[in-house]
CSV table of C-alpha atoms and ligand atoms in Angstrom, one decimal:
chain,number,residue,atom,x,y,z
A,628,MET,CA,-33.1,35.0,21.2
A,629,SER,CA,-35.1,32.1,22.7
A,630,ARG,CA,-34.1,28.5,22.2
A,631,LYS,CA,-37.2,27.9,20.1
A,632,VAL,CA,-36.3,30.7,17.7
A,633,ILE,CA,-32.8,29.4,17.2
A,634,SER,CA,-34.1,25.9,16.3
A,635,ASN,CA,-36.6,27.4,13.8
A,636,TRP,CA,-33.8,29.4,12.3
A,637,ARG,CA,-31.7,26.2,11.9
A,638,GLN,CA,-34.6,24.5,10.1
A,639,THR,CA,-34.9,27.3,7.6
A,640,MET,CA,-31.2,27.3,6.7
A,641,PRO,CA,-30.7,26.2,3.0
A,642,ALA,CA,-29.7,22.5,3.0
A,643,GLN,CA,-26.0,22.0,2.5
A,644,PRO,CA,-25.3,19.8,-0.5
A,645,LYS,CA,-24.1,16.5,1.0
A,646,SER,CA,-20.4,15.8,0.4
A,647,PRO,CA,-20.0,12.8,-1.9
A,648,LEU,CA,-17.3,11.6,0.5
A,649,HIS,CA,-20.0,10.6,2.9
A,650,GLU,CA,-21.8,8.3,0.4
A,651,PRO,CA,-21.3,4.5,1.1
A,652,LEU,CA,-19.8,2.5,-1.7
A,653,THR,CA,-21.1,-0.9,-2.6
A,654,LEU,CA,-18.5,-3.1,-4.2
A,655,PRO,CA,-19.1,-5.8,-6.8
A,656,ASN,CA,-18.7,-8.5,-4.1
A,657,GLY,CA,-21.6,-6.8,-2.1
A,658,GLY,CA,-19.3,-5.4,0.5
A,659,ILE,CA,-19.9,-1.8,1.6
A,660,PHE,CA,-17.4,0.9,2.5
A,661,SER,CA,-19.2,3.4,4.8
A,662,ASN,CA,-17.6,6.4,3.1
A,663,ARG,CA,-15.1,7.3,0.3
A,664,ILE,CA,-11.9,7.8,2.3
A,665,ALA,CA,-9.3,5.0,2.7
A,666,LYS,CA,-6.2,4.9,4.7
A,667,ALA,CA,-3.8,3.7,2.0
A,668,SER,CA,-1.0,1.2,2.7
A,669,MET,CA,2.0,2.3,4.7
A,670,GLU,CA,4.6,-0.3,5.6
A,671,GLU,CA,4.5,-0.1,9.3
A,672,SER,CA,7.8,-1.9,10.1
A,673,LEU,CA,6.2,-3.1,13.3
A,674,ALA,CA,6.2,-6.9,13.0
A,675,ASP,CA,7.0,-8.6,16.3
A,676,ARG,CA,10.0,-10.9,17.0
A,677,ARG,CA,8.2,-13.7,15.1
A,678,PHE,CA,7.5,-11.4,12.1
A,679,LEU,CA,3.8,-11.5,13.0
A,680,PRO,CA,1.4,-8.8,13.9
A,681,GLY,CA,2.3,-7.9,17.5
A,682,GLU,CA,1.0,-5.5,20.2
A,683,SER,CA,2.2,-2.2,18.6
A,684,LEU,CA,0.8,-3.0,15.2
A,685,ILE,CA,-2.5,-4.0,16.7
A,686,ARG,CA,-2.6,-0.8,18.8
A,687,LEU,CA,-1.9,1.3,15.7
A,688,TYR,CA,-4.9,-0.3,13.9
A,689,GLU,CA,-7.1,0.1,16.9
A,690,ARG,CA,-6.4,3.8,16.7
A,691,TRP,CA,-6.9,4.0,12.9
A,692,GLY,CA,-10.1,2.0,13.4
A,693,ARG,CA,-11.4,5.1,15.1
A,694,SER,CA,-10.2,7.3,12.3
A,695,GLY,CA,-13.5,7.4,10.4
A,696,ALA,CA,-12.0,5.8,7.3
A,697,GLY,CA,-14.3,3.5,5.2
A,698,LEU,CA,-11.3,1.3,4.4
A,699,LEU,CA,-8.0,0.5,6.1
A,700,LEU,CA,-5.4,-1.1,3.9
A,701,THR,CA,-2.6,-2.7,5.8
A,702,GLY,CA,1.0,-2.0,4.9
A,703,ASN,CA,2.4,-4.7,2.6
A,704,VAL,CA,2.5,-8.2,4.1
A,705,MET,CA,5.1,-10.5,2.6
A,706,VAL,CA,4.0,-13.6,0.8
A,707,ASP,CA,7.4,-15.2,0.9
A,708,PRO,CA,9.7,-15.3,4.0
A,709,ASN,CA,12.8,-15.1,1.7
A,710,ALA,CA,11.7,-11.8,0.1
A,711,LEU,CA,11.1,-8.7,2.3
A,712,THR,CA,10.5,-5.1,1.2
A,713,GLY,CA,11.7,-3.9,4.6
A,714,PRO,CA,13.2,-5.5,7.7
A,715,GLY,CA,10.2,-5.1,10.0
A,716,ASN,CA,7.5,-6.6,7.7
A,717,VAL,CA,4.8,-9.0,8.7
A,718,ILE,CA,5.4,-12.3,6.9
A,719,ILE,CA,2.8,-15.0,6.0
A,720,GLN,CA,4.2,-18.2,7.3
A,721,LYS,CA,3.2,-21.7,6.5
A,722,LYS,CA,2.3,-23.0,9.9
A,723,ASN,CA,1.0,-19.7,11.1
A,724,ASP,CA,-1.2,-19.6,14.1
A,725,LEU,CA,-3.9,-17.2,12.8
A,726,ASP,CA,-4.7,-15.7,16.2
A,727,ASP,CA,-2.4,-12.7,15.7
A,728,PHE,CA,-3.8,-12.0,12.2
A,729,LYS,CA,-7.3,-12.3,13.7
A,730,ARG,CA,-6.6,-9.8,16.4
A,731,TRP,CA,-5.1,-7.4,13.8
A,732,ALA,CA,-8.2,-7.6,11.6
A,733,GLU,CA,-10.5,-7.3,14.6
A,734,ALA,CA,-8.7,-4.2,15.8
A,735,GLY,CA,-9.1,-2.3,12.6
A,736,LYS,CA,-12.7,-3.3,12.1
A,737,ARG,CA,-14.0,-2.7,15.6
A,738,GLU,CA,-15.7,0.7,14.8
A,739,GLY,CA,-17.0,-0.3,11.3
A,740,SER,CA,-14.0,0.3,8.9
A,741,ARG,CA,-13.3,-2.5,6.5
A,742,MET,CA,-9.8,-4.1,6.7
A,743,TRP,CA,-8.0,-5.3,3.6
A,744,MET,CA,-4.5,-6.8,3.7
A,745,GLN,CA,-2.1,-5.7,1.1
A,746,ILE,CA,0.0,-8.7,-0.1
A,747,ASN,CA,3.4,-8.3,-1.9
A,748,HIS,CA,6.6,-9.8,-3.1
A,749,PRO,CA,9.5,-7.2,-3.6
A,750,GLY,CA,11.4,-9.1,-6.3
A,751,ARG,CA,14.6,-7.2,-7.2
A,752,GLN,CA,13.7,-4.3,-4.9
A,753,THR,CA,15.1,-6.1,-1.9
A,754,PHE,CA,17.8,-4.4,0.1
A,755,GLY,CA,21.2,-6.1,-0.1
A,756,PHE,CA,21.4,-6.3,3.7
A,757,LEU,CA,18.3,-8.5,3.6
A,758,SER,CA,19.2,-10.6,0.6
A,759,LYS,CA,22.2,-10.6,-1.7
A,760,THR,CA,20.5,-12.6,-4.4
A,761,PRO,CA,16.9,-11.5,-4.8
A,762,VAL,CA,14.7,-13.0,-7.5
A,763,ALA,CA,13.1,-11.1,-10.4
A,764,PRO,CA,11.7,-11.7,-13.9
A,765,SER,CA,15.2,-11.2,-15.3
A,766,ALA,CA,18.7,-10.6,-14.0
A,767,VAL,CA,18.4,-6.8,-14.3
A,768,PRO,CA,19.4,-4.9,-11.1
A,769,VAL,CA,17.8,-1.8,-9.7
A,770,LYS,CA,19.8,1.3,-10.7
A,771,ILE,CA,19.5,4.4,-8.6
A,772,PRO,CA,21.7,7.3,-9.6
A,773,GLY,CA,24.4,8.2,-7.0
A,774,ARG,CA,27.3,6.2,-5.6
A,775,MET,CA,25.6,5.9,-2.3
A,776,PHE,CA,23.0,3.6,-3.8
A,777,SER,CA,25.3,1.5,-6.1
A,778,LYS,CA,25.4,-1.5,-3.8
A,779,VAL,CA,22.1,-1.0,-1.9
A,780,PHE,CA,20.3,-3.7,-4.0
A,781,GLY,CA,21.7,-7.1,-4.9
A,782,VAL,CA,21.9,-8.4,-8.5
A,783,PRO,CA,18.8,-10.5,-9.0
A,784,ARG,CA,18.5,-13.9,-10.4
A,785,ALA,CA,15.8,-14.8,-13.0
A,786,LEU,CA,12.9,-16.9,-11.7
A,787,SER,CA,12.4,-20.4,-13.1
A,788,GLU,CA,8.9,-21.5,-14.3
A,789,ASP,CA,8.5,-23.7,-11.2
A,790,GLU,CA,9.4,-20.8,-8.9
A,791,ILE,CA,6.9,-18.5,-10.7
A,792,ARG,CA,4.2,-21.2,-10.0
A,793,ARG,CA,5.2,-21.3,-6.4
A,794,ILE,CA,4.9,-17.5,-6.1
A,795,ILE,CA,1.4,-17.6,-7.5
A,796,ASP,CA,0.5,-20.2,-4.9
A,797,ARG,CA,2.1,-18.0,-2.1
A,798,PHE,CA,-0.2,-15.1,-3.1
A,799,VAL,CA,-3.2,-17.4,-3.1
A,800,GLN,CA,-2.2,-18.9,0.3
A,801,ALA,CA,-1.8,-15.3,1.7
A,802,ALA,CA,-5.3,-14.4,0.6
A,803,LEU,CA,-6.6,-17.5,2.3
A,804,VAL,CA,-4.8,-16.5,5.5
A,805,ALA,CA,-6.4,-13.0,5.2
A,806,GLU,CA,-9.9,-14.5,4.6
A,807,GLU,CA,-9.7,-17.0,7.5
A,808,SER,CA,-8.4,-14.3,9.8
A,809,GLY,CA,-11.4,-12.0,9.2
A,810,PHE,CA,-10.0,-9.5,6.8
A,811,ASP,CA,-12.6,-8.2,4.3
A,812,GLY,CA,-10.3,-8.4,1.3
A,813,VAL,CA,-6.8,-8.4,-0.1
A,814,GLU,CA,-5.0,-5.9,-2.3
A,815,ILE,CA,-2.4,-7.5,-4.6
A,816,HIS,CA,0.5,-5.0,-4.9
A,817,ALA,CA,1.4,-4.7,-8.6
A,818,ALA,CA,2.8,-1.2,-8.4
A,819,HIS,CA,5.8,0.7,-7.1
A,820,GLY,CA,8.4,-1.4,-8.9
A,821,TYR,CA,7.8,-4.6,-6.8
A,822,LEU,CA,7.8,-8.1,-8.4
A,823,LEU,CA,4.5,-7.9,-10.3
A,824,ASN,CA,5.3,-4.5,-11.6
A,825,GLN,CA,8.7,-5.8,-12.6
A,826,PHE,CA,7.0,-8.4,-14.8
A,827,LEU,CA,4.8,-5.7,-16.3
A,828,SER,CA,7.7,-3.4,-17.3
A,829,PRO,CA,9.8,-4.2,-20.4
A,830,LEU,CA,12.8,-2.6,-18.7
A,831,SER,CA,12.9,-5.3,-16.0
A,832,ASN,CA,11.2,-8.2,-17.8
A,833,ARG,CA,13.5,-9.4,-20.6
A,834,ARG,CA,12.1,-13.0,-20.6
A,835,GLU,CA,11.6,-14.8,-23.8
A,836,ASP,CA,9.1,-17.4,-22.4
A,837,ARG,CA,5.4,-17.0,-21.9
A,838,TRP,CA,5.9,-14.6,-19.0
A,839,GLY,CA,7.8,-12.0,-21.1
A,840,GLY,CA,7.6,-10.3,-24.5
A,841,PRO,CA,4.2,-8.7,-25.4
A,842,LEU,CA,2.2,-7.0,-22.7
A,843,GLU,CA,-0.3,-9.8,-22.5
A,844,ASN,CA,2.5,-12.1,-21.5
A,845,ARG,CA,4.0,-9.7,-19.0
A,846,ALA,CA,0.6,-9.3,-17.4
A,847,LEU,CA,0.1,-13.0,-17.1
A,848,LEU,CA,1.6,-13.4,-13.6
A,849,LEU,CA,-0.7,-10.7,-12.2
A,850,LEU,CA,-3.8,-12.2,-14.0
A,851,GLU,CA,-3.0,-15.7,-12.8
A,852,ILE,CA,-2.7,-14.4,-9.2
A,853,VAL,CA,-6.0,-12.6,-9.5
A,854,SER,CA,-7.8,-15.7,-10.9
A,855,GLY,CA,-6.0,-18.0,-8.5
A,856,ILE,CA,-7.2,-16.0,-5.5
A,857,ARG,CA,-10.7,-15.4,-6.9
A,858,SER,CA,-11.1,-19.2,-7.5
A,859,VAL,CA,-10.5,-20.1,-3.8
A,860,VAL,CA,-12.0,-17.2,-1.7
A,861,LYS,CA,-15.7,-16.6,-1.1
A,862,ARG,CA,-17.4,-14.3,-3.6
A,863,THR,CA,-18.1,-11.9,-0.7
A,864,PHE,CA,-14.3,-11.5,0.0
A,865,GLY,CA,-12.8,-8.4,-1.6
A,866,VAL,CA,-10.0,-8.7,-4.2
A,867,GLY,CA,-8.2,-5.6,-5.3
A,868,VAL,CA,-5.0,-4.6,-7.3
A,869,LYS,CA,-2.7,-1.6,-6.9
A,870,LEU,CA,-1.4,-0.7,-10.3
A,871,ASN,CA,0.9,1.9,-11.6
A,872,SER,CA,-0.5,4.4,-14.1
A,873,ALA,CA,3.0,4.4,-15.5
A,874,ASP,CA,6.6,3.9,-14.2
A,875,PHE,CA,7.7,7.3,-15.6
A,876,GLN,CA,10.8,5.8,-17.2
A,877,ASN,CA,11.9,5.8,-20.8
A,878,GLY,CA,11.0,2.4,-22.3
A,879,GLY,CA,9.1,1.4,-19.1
A,880,PHE,CA,5.5,0.6,-18.3
A,881,ARG,CA,3.4,3.4,-19.9
A,882,GLU,CA,-0.1,4.8,-19.5
A,883,GLU,CA,-1.3,2.9,-22.7
A,884,ASP,CA,0.0,-0.3,-21.1
A,885,ALA,CA,-1.8,0.4,-17.8
A,886,ILE,CA,-5.0,1.0,-19.8
A,887,ARG,CA,-4.6,-2.4,-21.5
A,888,VAL,CA,-3.9,-4.1,-18.2
A,889,ILE,CA,-7.1,-2.6,-16.8
A,890,GLU,CA,-9.0,-4.0,-19.9
A,891,LEU,CA,-7.4,-7.5,-19.1
A,892,LEU,CA,-8.5,-7.1,-15.5
A,893,ASN,CA,-12.1,-6.3,-16.4
A,894,GLY,CA,-14.3,-9.3,-15.9
A,895,LYS,CA,-11.8,-11.0,-13.5
A,896,GLY,CA,-14.0,-10.3,-10.5
A,897,LEU,CA,-12.0,-7.3,-9.0
A,898,ASP,CA,-13.7,-5.2,-6.4
A,899,LEU,CA,-11.2,-2.3,-6.3
A,900,LEU,CA,-8.4,-1.0,-8.5
A,901,GLU,CA,-6.0,1.5,-6.8
A,902,ILE,CA,-4.0,3.7,-9.1
A,903,SER,CA,-0.5,4.9,-8.2
A,904,GLY,CA,2.8,5.3,-10.1
A,905,GLY,CA,6.6,5.1,-10.0
A,906,ASN,CA,9.2,2.8,-8.4
A,907,TYR,CA,12.4,3.0,-6.4
A,908,GLU,CA,14.3,4.3,-9.5
A,909,SER,CA,11.6,6.9,-10.3
A,910,PRO,CA,9.6,7.5,-7.1
A,911,ALA,CA,6.5,9.2,-8.6
A,912,MET,CA,4.3,7.8,-5.8
A,913,GLN,CA,6.0,10.3,-3.4
A,914,GLY,CA,5.9,13.3,-5.7
A,915,GLY,CA,3.6,13.0,-8.7
A,916,ASP,CA,3.4,12.3,-12.3
A,917,GLY,CA,5.6,15.1,-13.6
A,918,THR,CA,2.7,17.4,-14.4
A,919,GLY,CA,3.5,19.5,-11.3
A,920,ARG,CA,0.2,18.8,-9.6
A,921,ARG,CA,0.6,19.3,-5.9
A,922,GLU,CA,-2.5,17.2,-5.0
A,923,ALA,CA,-4.1,14.2,-6.6
A,924,TYR,CA,-1.1,13.2,-8.6
A,925,PHE,CA,-2.7,10.4,-10.7
A,926,LEU,CA,-6.2,12.0,-11.2
A,927,GLU,CA,-5.7,12.8,-14.9
A,928,PHE,CA,-4.8,9.1,-15.6
A,929,ALA,CA,-7.8,8.0,-13.4
A,930,LYS,CA,-10.1,10.0,-15.7
A,931,LYS,CA,-8.8,8.0,-18.7
A,932,ALA,CA,-9.0,4.7,-16.8
A,933,ARG,CA,-12.6,5.5,-15.8
A,934,THR,CA,-13.7,5.3,-19.4
A,935,ILE,CA,-12.7,1.6,-19.6
A,936,ALA,CA,-12.5,0.2,-16.0
A,937,ARG,CA,-15.5,-1.9,-15.0
A,938,MET,CA,-14.5,-2.0,-11.3
A,939,PRO,CA,-14.5,0.7,-8.6
A,940,LEU,CA,-11.4,3.0,-8.8
A,941,MET,CA,-9.3,4.5,-6.0
A,942,SER,CA,-6.2,6.6,-6.3
A,943,THR,CA,-3.6,7.5,-3.7
A,944,GLY,CA,-0.9,10.2,-4.0
A,945,GLY,CA,-1.0,13.7,-2.7
A,946,PHE,CA,-4.7,14.0,-1.7
A,947,ARG,CA,-4.9,16.5,1.2
A,948,SER,CA,-8.0,18.8,0.7
A,949,ALA,CA,-11.6,17.8,1.1
A,950,LYS,CA,-12.6,20.0,-1.8
A,951,ILE,CA,-10.3,18.2,-4.3
A,952,MET,CA,-11.3,14.8,-3.0
A,953,GLU,CA,-15.0,15.7,-3.4
A,954,GLU,CA,-14.5,16.9,-6.9
A,955,ALA,CA,-12.7,13.7,-7.8
A,956,VAL,CA,-15.6,11.6,-6.5
A,957,ARG,CA,-18.4,13.9,-7.8
A,958,SER,CA,-16.9,13.9,-11.3
A,959,GLY,CA,-17.0,10.1,-11.3
A,960,ALA,CA,-13.3,9.8,-11.9
A,961,LEU,CA,-12.7,8.0,-8.6
A,962,ASP,CA,-14.9,6.0,-6.2
A,963,MET,CA,-12.4,6.0,-3.3
A,964,ILE,CA,-9.8,8.4,-2.2
A,965,GLY,CA,-6.6,7.0,-0.7
A,966,MET,CA,-4.4,8.9,1.8
A,967,ALA,CA,-1.3,7.6,3.4
A,968,THR,CA,1.0,10.3,5.0
A,969,PRO,CA,-1.9,12.4,6.5
A,970,PHE,CA,-3.0,9.4,8.6
A,971,ALA,CA,0.5,9.1,10.2
A,972,PHE,CA,0.3,12.6,11.6
A,973,GLU,CA,-3.4,12.9,12.1
A,974,PRO,CA,-5.0,9.5,13.0
A,975,ASP,CA,-8.4,11.2,12.8
A,976,ALA,CA,-7.8,12.4,9.3
A,977,ALA,CA,-10.9,10.9,7.8
A,978,SER,CA,-13.4,12.0,10.5
A,979,LYS,CA,-11.9,15.5,10.5
A,980,LEU,CA,-12.3,15.9,6.8
A,981,LEU,CA,-15.8,14.2,6.7
A,982,SER,CA,-17.1,16.3,9.6
A,983,GLY,CA,-15.8,19.6,8.1
A,984,GLU,CA,-13.6,20.2,11.2
A,985,SER,CA,-10.6,20.3,8.8
A,986,GLU,CA,-10.7,21.4,5.2
A,987,LYS,CA,-7.2,20.0,4.6
A,988,ILE,CA,-4.8,17.6,6.3
A,989,ASP,CA,-1.4,18.5,5.1
A,990,PRO,CA,1.5,17.5,7.4
A,991,ILE,CA,4.6,19.5,6.8
A,992,ILE,CA,7.9,17.6,7.2
A,993,PRO,CA,10.9,20.0,6.9
A,994,ARG,CA,13.0,19.3,3.9
A,995,LEU,CA,16.7,18.5,3.8
A,996,SER,CA,18.7,19.9,0.9
A,997,ASN,CA,20.2,16.6,-0.2
A,998,PRO,CA,17.4,14.8,-2.1
A,999,ALA,CA,18.5,11.3,-1.1
A,1000,PHE,CA,18.8,12.2,2.6
A,1001,ASN,CA,15.5,14.2,2.3
A,1002,SER,CA,13.7,11.1,1.2
A,1003,LEU,CA,15.2,8.9,3.9
A,1004,SER,CA,14.5,11.4,6.6
A,1005,LYS,CA,10.9,11.9,5.4
A,1006,MET,CA,10.3,8.1,5.5
A,1007,ALA,CA,12.0,7.9,8.9
A,1008,ALA,CA,9.8,10.8,10.3
A,1009,ILE,CA,6.7,9.0,9.0
A,1010,ARG,CA,7.7,5.6,10.5
A,1011,LEU,CA,8.4,7.3,13.8
A,1012,GLN,CA,4.7,8.5,13.9
A,1013,LEU,CA,3.5,4.9,13.2
A,1014,ARG,CA,5.7,3.7,16.1
A,1015,ARG,CA,4.4,6.4,18.4
A,1016,ILE,CA,0.8,5.7,17.7
A,1017,GLY,CA,1.5,2.0,18.2
A,1018,GLU,CA,2.9,2.9,21.6
A,1019,GLY,CA,-0.3,4.8,22.5
A,1020,LYS,CA,1.4,8.2,22.0
A,1021,LYS,CA,0.4,11.2,19.9
A,1022,PRO,CA,2.2,11.9,16.6
A,1023,LYS,CA,5.0,14.4,17.0
A,1024,LEU,CA,7.7,15.5,14.5
A,1025,PRO,CA,11.2,14.6,15.7
A,1026,ALA,CA,13.3,17.5,17.1
A,1027,PHE,CA,16.3,16.4,15.0
A,1028,LEU,CA,15.4,15.0,11.6
A,1029,ILE,CA,18.9,13.7,10.8
A,1030,GLY,CA,19.3,12.1,14.2
A,1031,ASN,CA,15.9,10.4,13.7
A,1032,MET,CA,17.0,9.2,10.3
A,1033,ILE,CA,20.2,7.6,11.7
A,1034,LEU,CA,18.2,5.9,14.5
A,1035,ASP,CA,15.8,4.6,11.9
A,1036,GLN,CA,18.7,3.1,9.9
A,1037,ILE,CA,20.1,1.5,13.1
A,1038,ARG,CA,16.7,0.1,13.9
A,1039,GLY,CA,16.4,-1.3,10.4
A,1040,ARG,CA,19.8,-3.1,10.7
A,1041,LYS,CA,18.8,-4.6,14.1
A,1042,ASN,CA,15.6,-5.9,12.5
A,1043,ALA,CA,17.7,-7.3,9.6
A,1044,LYS,CA,19.8,-9.3,12.1
A,1045,ARG,CA,16.7,-10.6,13.7
A,1046,TYR,CA,15.4,-11.5,10.3
A,1047,LYS,CA,18.6,-13.5,9.4
A,1048,LYS,CA,18.1,-15.5,12.7
A,1049,PHE,CA,14.5,-16.1,11.8
A,1050,LEU,CA,15.4,-17.4,8.3
A,1051,MET,CA,17.9,-19.8,9.9
A,1052,SER,CA,15.2,-21.1,12.3
A,1053,LEU,CA,12.9,-21.7,9.3
A,1054,GLU,CA,15.7,-23.6,7.5
A,1055,SER,CA,16.4,-25.7,10.6
A,1056,ASP,CA,12.6,-26.6,10.8
A,1057,HIS,CA,12.9,-28.4,7.4
B,2176,LIG,C1,6.2,5.2,5.3
B,2176,LIG,C2,5.5,4.8,4.1
B,2176,LIG,C3,5.3,3.5,3.8
B,2176,LIG,C4,4.6,3.1,2.6
B,2176,LIG,N1,4.4,1.7,2.4
B,2176,LIG,C5,3.6,1.3,1.4
B,2176,LIG,C6,3.2,0.0,1.2
B,2176,LIG,O1,3.5,-0.9,2.1
B,2176,LIG,N2,2.5,-0.3,0.2
B,2176,LIG,C7,2.1,0.6,-0.8
B,2176,LIG,O2,1.4,0.2,-1.7
B,2176,LIG,N3,2.4,1.9,-0.6
B,2176,LIG,C8,3.2,2.3,0.4
B,2176,LIG,N4,3.5,3.6,0.6
B,2176,LIG,C9,3.0,4.6,-0.4
B,2176,LIG,C10,1.6,5.1,0.0
B,2176,LIG,O3,0.6,4.1,0.0
B,2176,LIG,C11,1.2,6.2,-1.0
B,2176,LIG,O4,1.1,5.7,-2.3
B,2176,LIG,C12,2.2,7.4,-1.0
B,2176,LIG,O5,2.6,7.7,0.3
B,2176,LIG,C13,1.5,8.7,-1.6
B,2176,LIG,O6,0.3,9.0,-0.9
B,2176,LIG,P1,0.2,10.2,0.2
B,2176,LIG,O7,0.6,11.4,-0.5
B,2176,LIG,O8,-1.2,10.2,0.7
B,2176,LIG,O9,1.2,9.9,1.3
B,2176,LIG,C14,4.2,4.0,1.7
B,2176,LIG,C15,4.4,5.4,2.0
B,2176,LIG,C16,5.0,5.8,3.1
B,2176,LIG,C17,5.1,7.2,3.4
């Protein structure tokens, strides 16, 4: 067959319906995501000695910047040096030189992805080896079944009114750092059992002042942070929230509550709402909403949220197949699809799904029989991939999962020692 004939044949092929994942998304602030796939937040644990973005973190985002994702969300960045979700986190510091943050944003954005910084305060979900007395809405400790976890988290102390005000300011300052450094937006982490989620849940918020009691009061901290940030950043800067659909605990934050919080967030100038679920006590974010769905854990809730949400919606949790992502966007339930784990094992996850080269990105991590060890070993295996990519290597499963988990724990303790020294240096600065 001659070349000419082949090209004619191509022209007469029935046009393939375009995947909705390719459609750009215009946000309320006028910003545009070039497609509907986001790399969702994964705590990288790659802060440098100063707890700032260093070479490995920047290299990791350079690589993800070539992944084809419309949006790259950073792992959670700490708004308060005294409260860390993990020992290798990036911390917003008062007298920060912004150069490192600028290089981080630039690395992710080089090929056209948007970069948003996720900002967070862990509240009571702070490991005991990082702080013995974390702060929280009320003095209610995290309880995870099993003796092994009985002393993992310290007993929290309830925040005073003044301290709550300072935390609002810290979130606002963090957003300004992100804006000045060239990030396109921030995502306020109000899910997964961290501080803002603790305020939302009646199980962890037993306050009797204006920050506790009815849901409208429990949501006040989140709403004040959103308004505080919106009032200082430019209108073109993106502001998003990650919210639980539910905590999946008796007496906790329920779907009806999440719907009401979305109503309260309507009209507050949000550009994106990411739906997730669960917390350290009930980790639905890693395994679903209890309906047994193997993909798209929070899609059923997203459909309900869609009927009232006036901002673009994204959900993260279990998405692996292009077909399921396309259906979620085509049906109008979601505007953006978030994926986390697949990007750790396949840095080209978005472009492979968008081009049709892969129908599904589903990394398989062998399971350990003990559920607690299984979860630790899974997280350690994922963190190893982030480190490898940050060192310029290709992702590769560890030969020995348990050995890798032990090394990961040792690395965490070393980082914790560094962190204690860092805290002392901050105190001596005052
Ligand atoms: C290693 C690791 C770190 C994570 N760190 C964060 C984080 O910093 N912030 C956040 O909102 N979610 C975090 N998550 C949760 C993911 O964003 C996501 O909700 C979850 O992994 C489910 O999505 P997936 O099935 O695509 O992995 C993390 C997940 C993993 C595996």
